[in-house]
mmCIF file of C-alpha atoms and ligand atoms in Angstrom:
data_model
loop_
_atom_site.group_PDB
_atom_site.id
_atom_site.type_symbol
_atom_site.label_atom_id
_atom_site.label_comp_id
_atom_site.label_asym_id
_atom_site.label_seq_id
_atom_site.Cartn_x
_atom_site.Cartn_y
_atom_site.Cartn_z
ATOM 1 C CA MET A 1 2.292 -34.458 -6.656
ATOM 2 C CA GLY A 2 3.245 -33.762 -3.311
ATOM 3 C CA LYS A 3 0.999 -33.976 -0.110
ATOM 4 C CA TRP A 4 -1.527 -30.924 0.300
ATOM 5 C CA ASN A 5 -4.193 -30.641 2.150
ATOM 6 C CA TRP A 6 -6.253 -27.414 1.958
ATOM 7 C CA GLU A 7 -8.079 -27.993 5.349
ATOM 8 C CA THR A 8 -4.581 -28.093 7.363
ATOM 9 C CA ALA A 9 -3.681 -25.178 4.903
ATOM 10 C CA GLU A 10 -6.702 -22.964 6.107
ATOM 11 C CA THR A 11 -5.983 -23.761 9.913
ATOM 12 C CA GLU A 12 -2.208 -22.936 9.374
ATOM 13 C CA ILE A 13 -3.454 -19.964 7.190
ATOM 14 C CA LEU A 14 -5.403 -18.895 10.144
ATOM 15 C CA ALA A 15 -2.943 -19.538 12.588
ATOM 16 C CA LEU A 16 -0.142 -17.271 10.951
ATOM 17 C CA LEU A 17 -2.773 -14.615 10.699
ATOM 18 C CA GLU A 18 -3.201 -14.583 13.974
ATOM 19 C CA ARG A 19 0.147 -14.293 14.825
ATOM 20 C CA LEU A 20 1.011 -11.417 12.497
ATOM 21 C CA VAL A 21 -1.940 -9.594 13.710
ATOM 22 C CA ASN A 22 -0.908 -9.606 16.813
ATOM 23 C CA ILE A 23 2.131 -7.716 16.290
ATOM 24 C CA ASP A 24 1.434 -3.962 16.488
ATOM 25 C CA SER A 25 3.009 -2.921 13.243
ATOM 26 C CA GLY A 26 1.627 0.681 12.739
ATOM 27 C CA THR A 27 4.327 2.290 9.945
ATOM 28 C CA PHE A 28 5.968 4.669 12.430
ATOM 29 C CA ASP A 29 6.517 1.821 14.737
ATOM 30 C CA LYS A 30 10.015 0.460 13.360
ATOM 31 C CA PRO A 31 10.552 -2.154 16.032
ATOM 32 C CA GLY A 32 6.981 -3.609 15.345
ATOM 33 C CA VAL A 33 7.137 -3.349 11.316
ATOM 34 C CA ASP A 34 10.546 -5.127 12.229
ATOM 35 C CA ALA A 35 9.105 -7.877 14.250
ATOM 36 C CA VAL A 36 6.607 -8.866 11.359
ATOM 37 C CA ARG A 37 9.369 -8.696 8.965
ATOM 38 C CA ALA A 38 11.490 -11.247 11.371
ATOM 39 C CA VAL A 39 8.590 -13.905 11.176
ATOM 40 C CA LEU A 40 7.919 -13.740 7.369
ATOM 41 C CA ALA A 41 11.563 -13.757 6.506
ATOM 42 C CA GLN A 42 11.657 -17.107 8.989
ATOM 43 C CA HIS A 43 8.892 -18.646 6.987
ATOM 44 C CA TYR A 44 10.217 -17.766 3.481
ATOM 45 C CA GLU A 45 13.582 -19.122 4.437
ATOM 46 C CA ALA A 46 12.395 -22.211 5.595
ATOM 47 C CA LEU A 47 10.634 -22.764 2.163
ATOM 48 C CA GLY A 48 14.139 -22.316 0.697
ATOM 49 C CA PHE A 49 13.800 -18.549 -0.324
ATOM 50 C CA LYS A 50 16.457 -15.939 0.138
ATOM 51 C CA VAL A 51 15.769 -13.285 1.954
ATOM 52 C CA GLU A 52 17.391 -9.647 1.467
ATOM 53 C CA LYS A 53 17.014 -6.968 3.856
ATOM 54 C CA ASP A 54 16.727 -3.452 2.657
ATOM 55 C CA GLU A 55 17.823 -1.875 5.574
ATOM 56 C CA GLN A 56 15.961 1.479 6.874
ATOM 57 C CA THR A 57 16.652 3.741 9.437
ATOM 58 C CA GLU A 58 13.200 5.496 10.472
ATOM 59 C CA ARG A 59 11.139 2.782 8.940
ATOM 60 C CA GLY A 60 10.992 -1.012 9.297
ATOM 61 C CA ASP A 61 13.449 -3.070 6.879
ATOM 62 C CA ASN A 62 12.185 -3.863 3.577
ATOM 63 C CA LEU A 63 12.417 -7.275 1.862
ATOM 64 C CA LEU A 64 13.241 -8.559 -1.297
ATOM 65 C CA ILE A 65 12.727 -12.341 -1.674
ATOM 66 C CA THR A 66 13.442 -14.722 -4.589
ATOM 67 C CA HIS A 67 14.007 -18.438 -4.415
ATOM 68 C CA LYS A 68 17.436 -19.994 -4.204
ATOM 69 C CA ASP A 69 16.591 -21.836 -7.357
ATOM 70 C CA ALA A 70 15.000 -18.911 -8.807
ATOM 71 C CA VAL A 71 15.204 -19.039 -12.862
ATOM 72 C CA ASP A 72 14.244 -15.336 -14.439
ATOM 73 C CA PRO A 73 12.241 -14.136 -11.617
ATOM 74 C CA ASP A 74 9.800 -11.967 -13.552
ATOM 75 C CA ILE A 75 6.790 -11.942 -11.550
ATOM 76 C CA LEU A 76 6.766 -9.340 -8.957
ATOM 77 C CA ILE A 77 4.510 -9.734 -5.756
ATOM 78 C CA VAL A 78 4.190 -6.823 -3.703
ATOM 79 C CA ALA A 79 2.901 -6.910 0.025
ATOM 80 C CA HIS A 80 3.177 -4.409 2.720
ATOM 81 C CA MET A 81 3.677 -5.253 6.379
ATOM 82 C CA ASP A 82 2.674 -1.836 8.021
ATOM 83 C CA THR A 83 -0.534 -1.094 9.201
ATOM 84 C CA VAL A 84 -2.036 2.518 10.097
ATOM 85 C CA PHE A 85 -2.779 1.434 13.754
ATOM 86 C CA PRO A 86 -0.400 2.639 16.488
ATOM 87 C CA GLN A 87 1.278 0.840 19.065
ATOM 88 C CA GLY A 88 -0.919 -0.449 21.770
ATOM 89 C CA THR A 89 -3.860 -1.265 19.324
ATOM 90 C CA VAL A 90 -2.955 -4.903 19.636
ATOM 91 C CA ALA A 91 -3.191 -4.884 23.414
ATOM 92 C CA ALA A 92 -6.850 -2.907 23.015
ATOM 93 C CA ARG A 93 -8.249 -5.432 20.338
ATOM 94 C CA PRO A 94 -6.089 -8.318 19.515
ATOM 95 C CA PHE A 95 -6.825 -10.879 16.810
ATOM 96 C CA SER A 96 -10.381 -12.205 17.160
ATOM 97 C CA ARG A 97 -12.705 -14.010 15.080
ATOM 98 C CA ASP A 98 -16.226 -15.482 15.060
ATOM 99 C CA GLU A 99 -17.742 -18.008 12.206
ATOM 100 C CA GLN A 100 -17.236 -15.622 9.126
ATOM 101 C CA ARG A 101 -14.754 -12.973 9.913
ATOM 102 C CA ALA A 102 -11.812 -12.352 11.787
ATOM 103 C CA TYR A 103 -10.884 -9.026 13.454
ATOM 104 C CA GLY A 104 -7.929 -6.931 14.463
ATOM 105 C CA PRO A 105 -5.666 -4.405 13.402
ATOM 106 C CA GLY A 106 -4.562 -4.945 9.671
ATOM 107 C CA VAL A 107 -6.383 -8.239 9.638
ATOM 108 C CA VAL A 108 -7.210 -7.428 5.912
ATOM 109 C CA ASP A 109 -4.915 -4.603 5.020
ATOM 110 C CA MET A 110 -2.887 -6.525 4.718
ATOM 111 C CA LYS A 111 -1.726 -9.189 6.796
ATOM 112 C CA GLY A 112 -4.242 -11.700 5.331
ATOM 113 C CA SER A 113 -2.491 -11.217 1.942
ATOM 114 C CA GLN A 114 0.708 -12.029 3.599
ATOM 115 C CA ALA A 115 -0.453 -15.234 4.972
ATOM 116 C CA THR A 116 -2.355 -16.255 1.821
ATOM 117 C CA THR A 117 0.842 -15.253 -0.428
ATOM 118 C CA LEU A 118 3.282 -17.372 1.709
ATOM 119 C CA TYR A 119 0.720 -20.210 1.506
ATOM 120 C CA ALA A 120 0.262 -19.858 -2.397
ATOM 121 C CA LEU A 121 4.397 -20.266 -3.029
ATOM 122 C CA LYS A 122 4.221 -23.008 -0.407
ATOM 123 C CA TYR A 123 1.534 -24.984 -2.219
ATOM 124 C CA LEU A 124 3.234 -24.566 -5.758
ATOM 125 C CA ILE A 125 6.754 -25.927 -4.094
ATOM 126 C CA ALA A 126 4.538 -28.788 -2.784
ATOM 127 C CA ILE A 127 2.925 -29.752 -5.823
ATOM 128 C CA GLY A 128 5.916 -29.674 -7.777
ATOM 129 C CA SER A 129 5.248 -26.708 -9.847
ATOM 130 C CA GLU A 130 8.413 -24.764 -11.120
ATOM 131 C CA ALA A 131 6.495 -21.355 -11.133
ATOM 132 C CA TYR A 132 7.597 -20.337 -7.771
ATOM 133 C CA ARG A 133 11.015 -20.095 -9.174
ATOM 134 C CA ARG A 134 9.886 -16.937 -11.594
ATOM 135 C CA VAL A 135 8.735 -14.933 -8.658
ATOM 136 C CA ARG A 136 10.205 -11.977 -6.945
ATOM 137 C CA LEU A 137 8.433 -10.366 -3.824
ATOM 138 C CA VAL A 138 8.884 -6.841 -1.957
ATOM 139 C CA LEU A 139 7.756 -6.850 1.461
ATOM 140 C CA ASN A 140 7.591 -3.116 2.255
ATOM 141 C CA THR A 141 7.058 -1.391 5.353
ATOM 142 C CA ASP A 142 5.639 2.073 4.389
ATOM 143 C CA GLU A 143 2.819 1.615 1.826
ATOM 144 C CA GLU A 144 0.399 3.397 4.211
ATOM 145 C CA ILE A 145 2.121 6.627 4.170
ATOM 146 C CA GLY A 146 2.717 6.509 0.557
ATOM 147 C CA SER A 147 5.798 4.164 0.178
ATOM 148 C CA VAL A 148 8.277 7.149 0.278
ATOM 149 C CA HIS A 149 11.031 4.854 1.545
ATOM 150 C CA SER A 150 10.180 2.014 -0.196
ATOM 151 C CA ARG A 151 9.311 3.319 -3.726
ATOM 152 C CA ARG A 152 12.848 2.817 -5.075
ATOM 153 C CA LEU A 153 13.205 -0.831 -4.267
ATOM 154 C CA ILE A 154 9.569 -1.282 -5.644
ATOM 155 C CA GLU A 155 10.400 0.862 -9.163
ATOM 156 C CA GLU A 156 13.797 -0.911 -9.276
ATOM 157 C CA GLN A 157 12.152 -4.497 -8.793
ATOM 158 C CA ALA A 158 9.145 -3.686 -11.169
ATOM 159 C CA LYS A 159 11.882 -2.958 -14.179
ATOM 160 C CA LEU A 160 13.047 -6.319 -13.860
ATOM 161 C CA SER A 161 9.689 -7.758 -14.110
ATOM 162 C CA ARG A 162 7.183 -8.796 -16.776
ATOM 163 C CA TYR A 163 4.148 -8.606 -14.337
ATOM 164 C CA ALA A 164 3.358 -6.985 -11.091
ATOM 165 C CA LEU A 165 0.857 -8.639 -8.731
ATOM 166 C CA ILE A 166 -0.224 -6.319 -5.688
ATOM 167 C CA VAL A 167 -2.251 -8.301 -3.193
ATOM 168 C CA GLU A 168 -3.983 -5.355 -1.315
ATOM 169 C CA PRO A 169 -7.061 -6.774 0.196
ATOM 170 C CA SER A 170 -10.102 -7.289 -2.292
ATOM 171 C CA ASP A 171 -13.448 -5.719 -1.183
ATOM 172 C CA ASP A 172 -16.226 -7.651 0.468
ATOM 173 C CA ALA A 173 -17.715 -8.577 -3.195
ATOM 174 C CA GLY A 174 -14.015 -9.651 -4.384
ATOM 175 C CA THR A 175 -13.353 -6.983 -6.922
ATOM 176 C CA LEU A 176 -10.070 -6.377 -8.648
ATOM 177 C CA VAL A 177 -8.561 -3.211 -8.996
ATOM 178 C CA THR A 178 -7.876 -2.363 -12.278
ATOM 179 C CA GLY A 179 -6.742 1.268 -12.101
ATOM 180 C CA ARG A 180 -6.441 3.574 -9.160
ATOM 181 C CA ARG A 181 -5.825 7.239 -8.947
ATOM 182 C CA GLY A 182 -2.560 8.983 -8.254
ATOM 183 C CA GLY A 183 -1.748 11.107 -5.292
ATOM 184 C CA GLY A 184 0.590 13.427 -3.632
ATOM 185 C CA LYS A 185 1.353 14.433 -0.128
ATOM 186 C CA TYR A 186 2.660 17.740 1.323
ATOM 187 C CA ASP A 187 3.538 19.485 4.638
ATOM 188 C CA LEU A 188 3.327 23.252 4.463
ATOM 189 C CA HIS A 189 5.074 25.217 7.027
ATOM 190 C CA ILE A 190 4.654 28.951 7.388
ATOM 191 C CA ARG A 191 6.562 31.373 9.541
ATOM 192 C CA GLY A 192 5.334 34.509 10.447
ATOM 193 C CA VAL A 193 6.375 36.996 13.067
ATOM 194 C CA ALA A 194 5.251 36.775 16.688
ATOM 195 C CA ALA A 195 3.869 39.870 18.524
ATOM 196 C CA HIS A 196 1.352 40.586 21.640
ATOM 197 C CA SER A 197 -1.649 40.944 19.712
ATOM 198 C CA GLY A 198 -2.876 43.738 22.076
ATOM 199 C CA ALA A 199 0.023 45.787 23.090
ATOM 200 C CA GLU A 200 1.971 45.792 19.540
ATOM 201 C CA PRO A 201 0.157 43.822 16.706
ATOM 202 C CA GLU A 202 1.330 46.085 13.884
ATOM 203 C CA LYS A 203 4.736 44.334 14.916
ATOM 204 C CA GLY A 204 3.293 40.684 14.065
ATOM 205 C CA ARG A 205 2.916 38.659 11.054
ATOM 206 C CA SER A 206 0.397 35.940 11.197
ATOM 207 C CA ALA A 207 1.113 32.591 9.855
ATOM 208 C CA ILE A 208 -2.356 31.493 10.399
ATOM 209 C CA ALA A 209 -3.696 34.385 8.511
ATOM 210 C CA ASP A 210 -1.159 33.706 5.740
ATOM 211 C CA LEU A 211 -2.280 29.958 5.872
ATOM 212 C CA ALA A 212 -5.999 30.704 5.796
ATOM 213 C CA HIS A 213 -5.803 32.466 2.271
ATOM 214 C CA LYS A 214 -3.684 29.605 1.030
ATOM 215 C CA ILE A 215 -6.384 27.077 2.445
ATOM 216 C CA VAL A 216 -9.013 28.576 0.244
ATOM 217 C CA LYS A 217 -7.140 28.503 -2.743
ATOM 218 C CA LEU A 218 -5.996 24.814 -2.269
ATOM 219 C CA HIS A 219 -9.465 23.782 -1.726
ATOM 220 C CA ALA A 220 -10.432 25.632 -4.837
ATOM 221 C CA LEU A 221 -8.148 23.556 -7.050
ATOM 222 C CA THR A 222 -10.695 20.844 -6.427
ATOM 223 C CA ASP A 223 -12.006 19.534 -9.740
ATOM 224 C CA ALA A 224 -14.388 16.686 -9.018
ATOM 225 C CA PRO A 225 -15.842 15.959 -12.503
ATOM 226 C CA SER A 226 -12.073 15.485 -13.639
ATOM 227 C CA GLY A 227 -11.080 13.608 -10.915
ATOM 228 C CA VAL A 228 -8.982 15.872 -8.961
ATOM 229 C CA HIS A 229 -9.276 16.477 -5.212
ATOM 230 C CA VAL A 230 -6.985 18.750 -3.200
ATOM 231 C CA ASN A 231 -7.833 18.418 0.787
ATOM 232 C CA VAL A 232 -6.140 20.090 3.704
ATOM 233 C CA GLY A 233 -6.251 17.216 6.147
ATOM 234 C CA ILE A 234 -4.437 18.597 9.178
ATOM 235 C CA VAL A 235 -3.888 22.280 10.424
ATOM 236 C CA ALA A 236 -2.159 23.594 13.374
ATOM 237 C CA GLY A 237 -0.628 26.898 14.595
ATOM 238 C CA GLY A 238 -0.093 29.730 16.854
ATOM 239 C CA THR A 239 1.340 29.840 20.269
ATOM 240 C CA SER A 240 -1.403 31.683 22.463
ATOM 241 C CA GLY A 241 -4.431 33.276 21.946
ATOM 242 C CA ASN A 242 -3.273 36.729 22.318
ATOM 243 C CA THR A 243 0.024 36.200 20.116
ATOM 244 C CA ILE A 244 0.090 37.120 16.550
ATOM 245 C CA ALA A 245 0.965 33.542 15.390
ATOM 246 C CA PRO A 246 4.730 32.907 14.486
ATOM 247 C CA ASN A 247 3.771 29.645 12.819
ATOM 248 C CA ALA A 248 1.336 27.513 11.147
ATOM 249 C CA PHE A 249 1.349 24.387 9.371
ATOM 250 C CA ALA A 250 -1.080 22.060 6.929
ATOM 251 C CA LYS A 251 -0.992 18.587 5.703
ATOM 252 C CA ILE A 252 -1.919 18.843 2.125
ATOM 253 C CA ASP A 253 -3.701 15.547 0.160
ATOM 254 C CA LEU A 254 -3.786 15.552 -3.832
ATOM 255 C CA ARG A 255 -5.544 13.067 -5.929
ATOM 256 C CA MET A 256 -5.536 12.874 -9.793
ATOM 257 C CA GLU A 257 -6.737 10.676 -12.619
ATOM 258 C CA THR A 258 -3.805 11.171 -15.000
ATOM 259 C CA ALA A 259 -0.432 12.071 -15.272
ATOM 260 C CA GLU A 260 -0.915 15.450 -16.911
ATOM 261 C CA GLN A 261 -2.809 16.291 -14.069
ATOM 262 C CA ALA A 262 -0.103 15.194 -11.474
ATOM 263 C CA ILE A 263 2.310 17.468 -13.145
ATOM 264 C CA GLU A 264 -0.077 20.273 -13.414
ATOM 265 C CA TYR A 265 -1.836 20.243 -9.984
ATOM 266 C CA ASP A 266 1.661 19.532 -8.428
ATOM 267 C CA GLY A 267 2.537 22.658 -9.808
ATOM 268 C CA ARG A 268 -0.401 24.761 -8.724
ATOM 269 C CA ILE A 269 -0.088 23.504 -5.340
ATOM 270 C CA ARG A 270 3.688 24.691 -5.531
ATOM 271 C CA GLU A 271 2.439 28.137 -6.658
ATOM 272 C CA ILE A 272 -0.123 28.586 -4.157
ATOM 273 C CA ALA A 273 2.353 27.742 -1.344
ATOM 274 C CA ALA A 274 5.277 29.830 -2.361
ATOM 275 C CA ALA A 275 2.822 33.071 -2.862
ATOM 276 C CA VAL A 276 2.979 35.633 -0.021
ATOM 277 C CA ASP A 277 -0.586 36.297 1.205
ATOM 278 C CA ILE A 278 0.428 38.181 4.446
ATOM 279 C CA GLU A 279 3.564 40.410 3.654
ATOM 280 C CA GLY A 280 6.272 39.336 6.156
ATOM 281 C CA THR A 281 5.615 35.563 6.247
ATOM 282 C CA SER A 282 7.607 32.805 4.769
ATOM 283 C CA THR A 283 6.832 29.432 3.506
ATOM 284 C CA GLU A 284 8.267 26.029 2.990
ATOM 285 C CA LEU A 285 6.512 22.988 1.135
ATOM 286 C CA ILE A 286 7.784 19.602 1.642
ATOM 287 C CA GLY A 287 6.482 16.579 -0.382
ATOM 288 C CA GLY A 288 5.234 15.987 -3.843
ATOM 289 C CA ILE A 289 3.565 13.384 -6.326
ATOM 290 C CA THR A 290 3.883 9.999 -4.164
ATOM 291 C CA ARG A 291 2.009 7.765 -6.436
ATOM 292 C CA PRO A 292 1.352 8.335 -10.013
ATOM 293 C CA PRO A 293 -1.934 7.361 -11.359
ATOM 294 C CA THR A 294 -2.152 3.770 -12.772
ATOM 295 C CA ILE A 295 -2.196 3.381 -16.783
ATOM 296 C CA ARG A 296 -4.233 1.084 -18.818
ATOM 297 C CA THR A 297 -2.010 -0.508 -21.523
ATOM 298 C CA GLU A 298 -2.724 -3.738 -23.548
ATOM 299 C CA GLY A 299 -0.479 -5.756 -21.211
ATOM 300 C CA SER A 300 -2.312 -4.752 -18.159
ATOM 301 C CA ASP A 301 -5.819 -5.746 -20.177
ATOM 302 C CA ARG A 302 -4.306 -8.772 -20.908
ATOM 303 C CA LEU A 303 -3.334 -9.748 -17.480
ATOM 304 C CA PHE A 304 -6.820 -8.892 -16.149
ATOM 305 C CA ALA A 305 -8.124 -11.187 -18.569
ATOM 306 C CA ILE A 306 -5.979 -13.779 -17.484
ATOM 307 C CA VAL A 307 -7.031 -13.272 -13.832
ATOM 308 C CA VAL A 308 -10.454 -13.615 -14.921
ATOM 309 C CA GLU A 309 -9.933 -16.813 -16.386
ATOM 310 C CA GLU A 310 -8.042 -18.449 -13.747
ATOM 311 C CA ALA A 311 -10.646 -17.156 -11.289
ATOM 312 C CA ALA A 312 -13.276 -18.696 -13.176
ATOM 313 C CA LYS A 313 -11.490 -22.019 -13.392
ATOM 314 C CA LEU A 314 -11.890 -21.995 -9.444
ATOM 315 C CA GLY A 315 -15.680 -20.790 -9.370
ATOM 316 C CA GLU A 316 -15.244 -17.139 -9.209
ATOM 317 C CA THR A 317 -16.595 -14.462 -11.197
ATOM 318 C CA ILE A 318 -14.054 -11.410 -11.141
ATOM 319 C CA ILE A 319 -15.187 -7.954 -11.759
ATOM 320 C CA GLY A 320 -12.590 -4.990 -12.188
ATOM 321 C CA LYS A 321 -12.877 -1.314 -11.212
ATOM 322 C CA ASN A 322 -11.068 1.766 -11.162
ATOM 323 C CA VAL A 323 -10.861 3.047 -7.386
ATOM 324 C CA GLY A 324 -9.843 6.488 -5.738
ATOM 325 C CA SER A 325 -7.193 5.298 -3.344
ATOM 326 C CA GLY A 326 -3.683 4.627 -4.124
ATOM 327 C CA SER A 327 -1.307 1.692 -3.578
ATOM 328 C CA ASP A 328 1.965 0.334 -4.644
ATOM 329 C CA GLY A 329 0.595 -0.744 -7.898
ATOM 330 C CA ASN A 330 0.723 3.058 -9.136
ATOM 331 C CA LEU A 331 4.430 2.657 -9.083
ATOM 332 C CA THR A 332 4.622 -0.626 -11.229
ATOM 333 C CA SER A 333 1.627 0.501 -13.427
ATOM 334 C CA ALA A 334 3.180 3.876 -14.348
ATOM 335 C CA LEU A 335 6.405 2.102 -15.120
ATOM 336 C CA GLY A 336 3.984 0.347 -17.893
ATOM 337 C CA ILE A 337 4.362 -3.026 -16.050
ATOM 338 C CA PRO A 338 1.249 -4.925 -16.671
ATOM 339 C CA THR A 339 -0.246 -4.704 -12.737
ATOM 340 C CA ILE A 340 -3.137 -6.225 -11.323
ATOM 341 C CA ASP A 341 -4.047 -5.066 -7.595
ATOM 342 C CA GLY A 342 -6.484 -6.415 -4.971
ATOM 343 C CA LEU A 343 -5.536 -10.182 -5.050
ATOM 344 C CA GLY A 344 -5.730 -10.489 -1.422
ATOM 345 C CA PRO A 345 -8.627 -12.020 0.855
ATOM 346 C CA ARG A 346 -11.808 -10.007 0.902
ATOM 347 C CA GLY A 347 -13.207 -7.906 3.718
ATOM 348 C CA GLY A 348 -13.844 -4.504 4.577
ATOM 349 C CA ASN A 349 -13.834 -1.522 6.690
ATOM 350 C CA LEU A 350 -10.219 -0.954 6.046
ATOM 351 C CA HIS A 351 -8.408 1.468 8.164
ATOM 352 C CA GLU A 352 -11.171 1.291 10.762
ATOM 353 C CA ALA A 353 -11.705 -0.488 14.429
ATOM 354 C CA ASP A 354 -13.806 -2.665 12.837
ATOM 355 C CA GLU A 355 -11.834 -3.881 10.139
ATOM 356 C CA TYR A 356 -12.600 -7.571 8.869
ATOM 357 C CA LEU A 357 -11.641 -10.257 6.860
ATOM 358 C CA ARG A 358 -13.704 -12.974 5.375
ATOM 359 C CA ILE A 359 -12.323 -16.130 6.516
ATOM 360 C CA ASP A 360 -13.972 -18.022 3.656
ATOM 361 C CA THR A 361 -11.806 -16.203 1.262
ATOM 362 C CA LEU A 362 -8.611 -17.325 2.646
ATOM 363 C CA VAL A 363 -8.392 -20.549 0.659
ATOM 364 C CA PRO A 364 -10.004 -19.290 -2.651
ATOM 365 C CA ARG A 365 -7.412 -16.186 -2.730
ATOM 366 C CA THR A 366 -4.449 -18.822 -1.971
ATOM 367 C CA LYS A 367 -5.864 -20.858 -4.866
ATOM 368 C CA LEU A 368 -6.081 -17.842 -7.137
ATOM 369 C CA LEU A 369 -2.605 -16.268 -6.342
ATOM 370 C CA ALA A 370 -0.925 -19.916 -6.957
ATOM 371 C CA ALA A 371 -2.863 -20.570 -10.220
ATOM 372 C CA LEU A 372 -2.099 -17.036 -11.431
ATOM 373 C CA ILE A 373 1.622 -17.474 -10.485
ATOM 374 C CA GLU A 374 1.345 -21.143 -12.144
ATOM 375 C CA ARG A 375 -0.123 -19.633 -15.489
ATOM 376 C CA LEU A 376 2.451 -16.492 -15.782
ATOM 377 C CA GLY A 377 5.138 -18.393 -14.602
ATOM 378 C CA THR A 378 4.712 -21.583 -17.297
ATOM 379 C CA GLU A 379 3.729 -19.158 -20.274
ATOM 380 C CA LYS A 380 6.335 -18.168 -22.807
HETATM 381 ZN ZN1 LIG B 401 -3.137 -1.961 2.091
#
């Protein structure tokens, strides 16, 4: 067994976390996300990993990582490098910490997971385990907007894998995610005809009035008992108070429990968008299902049982639950690949200014991920 000291490791994990948090990497900030990507690539290369870039024009470049000595790499790990925080957030509130918690943009969602994942692999290499050779990693750059650009890469890599480990953060209680609702995102653009609302209103066709009808119909699709929610989260439109609005815009969010619902409600949204509620207006709908709902299989149940066992050996009791939000685990699970999600460090207040990571969970979650890779990588 090689030399390994968990106290030293914790100090190093925290240092790497601080470095990663202090680089703004909002999804739309390509230079920022690419800077995080460069730091991680360097660390993986130093451990003997082969780092391939999946270049992107609008977003940061995704990374595909396997070890130089990889043999049948069929344990997929997915971790995103983007955050929901725009450029300038680090300047306003950089990494900070107190006794129990670390703070800063993306500290637990999911820069903490980037640090623990790297150290889980570093640990396996240090102790002479062979399991790191079985790992393939996708570090993607647009999870926070639904992985539109990285979906193809994730699905392609998932198809080559037996398991998918998604290192999204865990909640404060350490819950693992066994299922997630699916989701869709849409941009609805409506074009009307402008006219002076006092002088010749009859010439106008209001895009806003058309949108108003559609918003009511869209919200009426929500069927809470069945787990379907439709939300119009952003609206815009018009040019001035006394002009019949020539344009209107809405952002629509769909959440659902089952694959059947995904098809049904995607269709209903399209129908509502295509309907002409105000004569003379026209619409364009962009978007679709970004995340199919996760599916529970024998394989995913077995994987969860393995996680529970490995956690128990480390003195941790794991609870699994289904949650409403989506992640890249939806993509791998929908392909039938046994998937477990929420393997990252524990924390809370994700996507908020007081987002935090529980420092005392950095080492335990590094150990759990390492134990899991070891177990899955050596079973036959
Ligand atoms: Zn996340």
